[in-house]
């Protein structure tokens, strides 16, 4: 997912508790004299029955025309197949805000992978390429958990690059991008070895050229888990201004900071803790809100509490809790989060319990 901090501020906090969340969306609709907020709920389940949606990403402005996806579309990667075996899902679905809502089993498949277990590692480059990671199994269990890869996909849904590495891409679980149009930095969290890597790439007309690979952090706890298959470093959010990469480490139940993330040549051991709180319950996806705060999705695999299920938690980079709300009344629903500037929608969130994607327009 593309979680790079943007240098603008919202007039109000992005998220509040459930009541303030809905009130905010109602205020956003006021300008068009509508009481009902601009909001879509749509399935993430395509015709092949893939479930367990993980990653979510907006197609950014400037993305080339002529393909099967366009700026403002929302992409979702599926981790499980129709038998609900973890690490076997193969589809990235696409929701167009200009199109109809998809009932279950009818989500549009933008890409069907030859590699199973598409993870939260999903991002889109302005030049016309989608990047997705996978962490496969053969039977849905940790015993067969594989190394995985990163795939680069063009705007027509064709694979143009596949990268594997036993050190730098050992279970690519999530990613974030620093997109500079003709070049990019890809930060990747690796769930099998508890590390974070930095990949430098050149962006061409027909694909990406991998220029370098650097391990920038080690030491995050990585363990098997009965419900979630595996726990380890997951969500990444990059503040380009300070060159700081924030890491949500699920098993450690904390968010860490890696300084000099774009330049360092030696790895840190986790980095300093930014946020460790009773409000965290196994944080997964991580991204910046336009007000400069961080948002984390609680996966509920650690420190679970039935009274606070499936929450999105907002906090400052200084470690101060701000707000939270739940995307589902059951546990384990919060996974991917994506935010973009502009467009008909600017906030997208996964509900893994119902295999649904919610996209909405919040005030900016």
XYZ file of C-alpha atoms in Angstrom:
364
model
C 0.000 0.000 0.000
C 1.158 3.509 -0.796
C 1.510 5.199 2.600
C 3.714 8.211 2.179
C 2.978 11.250 4.287
C 1.553 14.183 2.347
C 2.282 17.820 3.305
C -1.295 19.112 3.694
C -3.667 19.268 6.662
C -7.310 18.425 7.082
C -9.632 20.860 8.816
C -10.607 18.191 11.326
C -9.256 14.878 12.565
C -9.641 12.109 10.005
C -11.326 9.606 12.246
C -13.232 9.616 15.485
C -15.278 7.157 17.420
C -18.123 5.710 15.403
C -20.605 8.517 16.043
C -18.179 11.294 15.138
C -17.048 9.297 12.084
C -20.582 9.219 10.685
C -21.168 12.832 11.662
C -18.059 13.864 9.747
C -19.222 12.054 6.621
C -22.623 13.712 6.894
C -20.908 17.107 7.054
C -18.923 16.184 3.937
C -22.187 15.630 2.103
C -23.683 18.946 3.196
C -21.975 20.886 0.415
C -24.052 18.970 -2.149
C -27.233 19.395 -0.040
C -27.283 15.658 0.632
C -27.834 14.135 4.030
C -26.508 10.735 2.924
C -22.686 10.556 2.824
C -20.773 9.721 -0.324
C -19.969 6.124 0.546
C -19.794 2.743 -1.206
C -19.748 -0.759 0.276
C -18.780 -3.387 -2.292
C -17.646 -7.005 -2.208
C -14.028 -8.040 -2.609
C -15.017 -11.545 -3.736
C -14.562 -12.241 -7.477
C -16.097 -15.047 -9.514
C -13.411 -17.571 -8.458
C -14.504 -17.169 -4.822
C -11.277 -15.745 -3.359
C -11.762 -14.344 0.156
C -9.771 -12.796 3.015
C -8.980 -9.376 1.487
C -5.686 -7.964 2.744
C -4.137 -5.071 0.817
C -5.936 -2.021 -0.562
C -4.604 0.795 -2.751
C -5.928 3.693 -4.828
C -4.860 4.095 -8.444
C -3.246 7.564 -8.297
C -3.810 10.597 -10.472
C -1.541 10.671 -13.507
C -1.840 6.914 -14.033
C -1.800 6.309 -17.826
C -5.045 5.791 -19.700
C -5.824 2.892 -22.010
C -5.554 0.071 -19.474
C -8.179 -1.801 -17.496
C -7.770 0.398 -14.393
C -7.865 4.184 -14.098
C -7.146 6.960 -11.566
C -9.499 6.765 -8.600
C -10.063 3.010 -8.897
C -9.486 0.993 -5.733
C -7.535 -2.285 -5.830
C -7.761 -5.097 -3.252
C -5.540 -8.207 -2.942
C -7.026 -11.503 -1.722
C -5.045 -13.877 0.525
C -7.334 -16.956 0.609
C -8.983 -19.047 -2.089
C -12.635 -20.129 -2.279
C -11.930 -22.963 0.192
C -10.711 -20.292 2.651
C -7.194 -21.765 2.774
C -4.756 -19.100 3.874
C -1.950 -18.237 1.482
C -3.757 -19.487 -1.622
C -5.695 -16.455 -2.938
C -4.657 -15.254 -6.404
C -6.751 -12.217 -7.331
C -6.504 -8.451 -7.230
C -9.981 -6.995 -7.666
C -10.748 -3.479 -8.878
C -13.621 -1.228 -7.828
C -14.378 1.763 -10.030
C -16.216 4.663 -8.350
C -17.787 5.249 -11.765
C -19.204 1.734 -11.915
C -21.837 -0.298 -10.054
C -21.475 -1.830 -6.614
C -20.497 -5.505 -6.877
C -22.606 -8.124 -5.065
C -20.643 -11.073 -3.555
C -18.916 -13.170 -6.197
C -18.991 -10.463 -8.869
C -16.029 -8.209 -8.010
C -14.000 -7.402 -11.126
C -10.701 -9.306 -11.206
C -8.020 -6.958 -12.511
C -5.276 -9.574 -12.092
C -5.100 -13.316 -11.467
C -1.714 -14.424 -10.193
C 0.171 -17.627 -10.823
C 1.548 -17.188 -7.292
C -0.777 -17.739 -4.336
C -1.340 -15.820 -1.119
C -1.471 -12.195 -2.253
C -0.602 -10.188 0.838
C -1.116 -6.688 2.228
C 1.901 -5.646 0.123
C 0.015 -3.725 -2.581
C 0.906 -0.402 -4.190
C 0.446 1.515 -7.435
C 2.994 3.687 -9.258
C 1.884 6.744 -11.267
C 3.804 5.501 -14.324
C 1.320 2.666 -14.795
C 2.455 -0.280 -12.676
C 0.954 -2.225 -9.763
C 3.239 -3.965 -7.250
C 1.981 -6.877 -5.158
C 3.613 -9.320 -2.740
C 2.652 -12.878 -1.961
C 3.267 -15.260 0.927
C 2.073 -18.701 -0.188
C 1.097 -21.983 1.411
C 0.124 -25.244 -0.239
C -2.453 -26.283 2.350
C -3.343 -23.141 4.328
C -1.002 -23.928 7.240
C 2.195 -22.415 8.603
C 4.005 -25.714 7.963
C 4.010 -25.002 4.226
C 4.555 -21.226 4.410
C 6.733 -20.197 1.460
C 9.161 -17.383 0.750
C 6.980 -15.515 -1.730
C 7.869 -12.782 -4.210
C 7.107 -9.302 -5.477
C 5.332 -9.048 -8.829
C 5.089 -5.954 -11.018
C 1.938 -5.756 -13.139
C 1.161 -3.382 -16.009
C -2.099 -1.480 -16.435
C -3.608 -4.332 -18.478
C -3.014 -6.903 -15.718
C 0.095 -8.550 -17.178
C 3.143 -9.528 -15.097
C 6.249 -7.626 -16.283
C 8.650 -8.355 -13.388
C 8.911 -11.013 -10.683
C 11.515 -10.656 -7.938
C 12.518 -13.228 -5.327
C 15.217 -13.094 -2.673
C 15.711 -15.306 0.422
C 16.893 -12.331 2.515
C 15.359 -9.114 1.190
C 12.009 -10.617 0.130
C 11.438 -13.360 2.684
C 7.662 -13.240 2.999
C 6.768 -9.768 1.620
C 3.856 -8.937 3.918
C 3.325 -5.222 3.271
C 4.939 -2.359 1.393
C 4.903 1.383 0.860
C 6.222 3.447 -2.033
C 8.171 6.657 -2.496
C 7.059 7.354 -6.071
C 9.270 9.770 -8.040
C 7.689 8.908 -11.442
C 10.834 7.743 -13.276
C 12.268 6.116 -10.140
C 10.839 4.736 -6.913
C 11.795 3.351 -3.519
C 9.884 0.279 -2.357
C 9.960 -0.418 1.373
C 8.958 -4.017 2.164
C 8.213 -5.736 5.486
C 9.135 -9.431 5.592
C 7.030 -11.625 7.840
C 9.187 -14.772 7.653
C 12.426 -13.227 8.914
C 11.186 -10.155 10.821
C 12.972 -7.551 8.690
C 12.346 -4.482 6.545
C 14.095 -3.993 3.199
C 14.510 -1.040 0.824
C 14.468 -1.648 -2.927
C 15.542 1.065 -5.381
C 14.038 0.792 -8.857
C 14.141 2.668 -12.150
C 10.751 3.013 -13.830
C 10.597 2.523 -17.598
C 7.868 2.265 -20.206
C 7.725 -1.519 -20.116
C 8.575 -2.322 -16.490
C 10.872 -1.699 -13.538
C 14.607 -2.262 -13.215
C 15.747 -3.354 -9.768
C 18.874 -1.339 -8.942
C 19.653 -2.202 -5.319
C 18.422 -4.030 -2.201
C 19.250 -2.953 1.355
C 18.127 -4.370 4.670
C 17.251 -1.397 6.895
C 15.759 -3.060 10.006
C 15.855 -6.428 11.758
C 14.667 -7.951 15.028
C 10.882 -7.750 14.754
C 9.108 -10.702 16.344
C 7.856 -13.202 13.747
C 5.877 -16.234 14.898
C 3.196 -18.653 13.689
C -0.360 -17.904 14.754
C -3.355 -20.223 14.727
C -5.855 -17.602 13.562
C -3.698 -15.310 11.411
C -1.257 -17.963 10.079
C 1.791 -15.807 10.866
C 2.574 -12.597 12.749
C 5.444 -10.226 12.052
C 6.256 -6.730 10.821
C 3.399 -5.522 8.628
C 2.249 -1.944 7.955
C 4.702 0.684 6.694
C 4.245 4.453 6.425
C 6.985 6.740 5.080
C 7.505 10.392 6.003
C 9.692 11.670 3.186
C 10.331 15.039 4.836
C 12.084 13.472 7.842
C 13.168 10.317 5.977
C 11.484 8.210 8.658
C 9.766 4.886 8.030
C 7.163 3.804 10.583
C 6.639 0.067 11.092
C 3.605 -1.648 12.638
C 4.929 -4.869 14.182
C 1.951 -7.108 14.849
C 3.478 -9.632 17.263
C 5.315 -6.881 19.166
C 2.027 -4.939 19.389
C 3.878 -1.687 18.757
C 4.790 0.862 16.099
C 8.483 1.624 15.576
C 10.430 4.303 13.672
C 13.392 3.745 11.333
C 15.403 6.942 10.905
C 17.289 7.745 7.669
C 15.207 5.024 6.016
C 15.930 6.189 2.480
C 19.685 6.508 2.991
C 20.897 4.068 5.635
C 23.263 1.282 4.647
C 23.115 -0.717 7.898
C 19.989 -2.068 9.619
C 18.678 -0.887 12.966
C 17.362 -3.327 15.551
C 13.659 -2.451 15.260
C 14.196 1.264 15.917
C 12.679 3.285 18.771
C 9.073 2.684 19.827
C 6.691 5.393 18.636
C 3.406 3.990 19.917
C 2.726 1.175 22.368
C -0.716 1.399 23.918
C -3.715 -0.502 25.245
C -5.448 0.752 22.083
C -3.249 -1.463 19.889
C -4.391 -5.054 19.301
C -1.977 -6.559 16.816
C -1.566 -3.647 14.361
C -1.512 -4.570 10.673
C -1.841 -1.895 7.973
C -0.397 1.552 8.692
C -0.764 4.835 6.842
C -0.590 8.594 7.235
C -3.716 10.691 7.467
C -3.518 14.104 5.792
C -3.431 15.772 9.225
C -0.062 14.114 9.886
C -1.403 11.483 12.257
C -0.887 7.748 11.774
C -3.707 5.244 11.317
C -3.273 1.565 12.229
C -5.652 -1.340 11.614
C -5.986 -3.669 14.608
C -6.022 -7.317 13.502
C -6.979 -8.577 17.004
C -4.440 -11.421 16.988
C -2.680 -9.814 19.986
C -4.248 -8.195 23.078
C -7.744 -8.890 21.694
C -10.812 -7.448 23.407
C -14.350 -8.297 22.258
C -15.493 -4.821 23.362
C -13.061 -3.161 20.926
C -13.115 -5.299 17.770
C -11.661 -4.565 14.323
C -10.589 -1.026 15.096
C -8.823 1.659 13.126
C -6.685 3.606 15.616
C -5.437 7.164 15.116
C -2.382 8.494 16.976
C 0.330 11.112 16.580
C 3.930 10.450 15.594
C 4.803 11.581 19.142
C 2.824 8.607 20.463
C -0.364 10.305 21.650
C -3.623 8.401 21.164
C -6.253 10.433 19.292
C -9.250 8.340 18.285
C -10.546 4.954 17.178
C -13.561 3.315 15.557
C -14.486 -0.235 14.536
C -15.108 -1.443 10.979
C -16.955 -4.574 12.168
C -18.650 -5.778 15.336
C -16.629 -9.014 15.167
C -12.908 -9.380 15.726
C -10.375 -9.669 12.917
C -12.105 -7.406 10.402
C -9.661 -4.501 10.093
C -6.855 -5.105 7.594
C -5.933 -2.769 4.746
C -6.290 1.032 4.797
C -5.657 3.462 1.957
C -5.854 7.239 1.649
C -5.444 9.479 -1.401
C -5.671 13.191 -2.050
C -8.460 14.305 -4.360
C -10.797 12.165 -6.421
C -14.398 11.176 -5.720
C -13.226 9.138 -2.714
C -10.218 9.572 -0.444
C -10.481 6.831 2.197
C -10.729 3.067 1.731
C -10.825 0.354 4.379
C -11.176 -3.436 4.318
C -13.653 -5.469 6.373
C -12.107 -8.934 6.346
C -15.034 -10.500 8.208
C -17.573 -9.720 5.472
C -15.124 -9.618 2.519
C -16.150 -6.023 1.884
C -14.482 -2.801 0.840
C -15.748 0.542 2.108
C -14.745 3.681 0.216
C -15.879 7.141 1.195
C -15.109 10.834 0.936
C -13.973 12.499 4.144
C -13.521 16.271 4.420
C -10.215 17.776 3.390
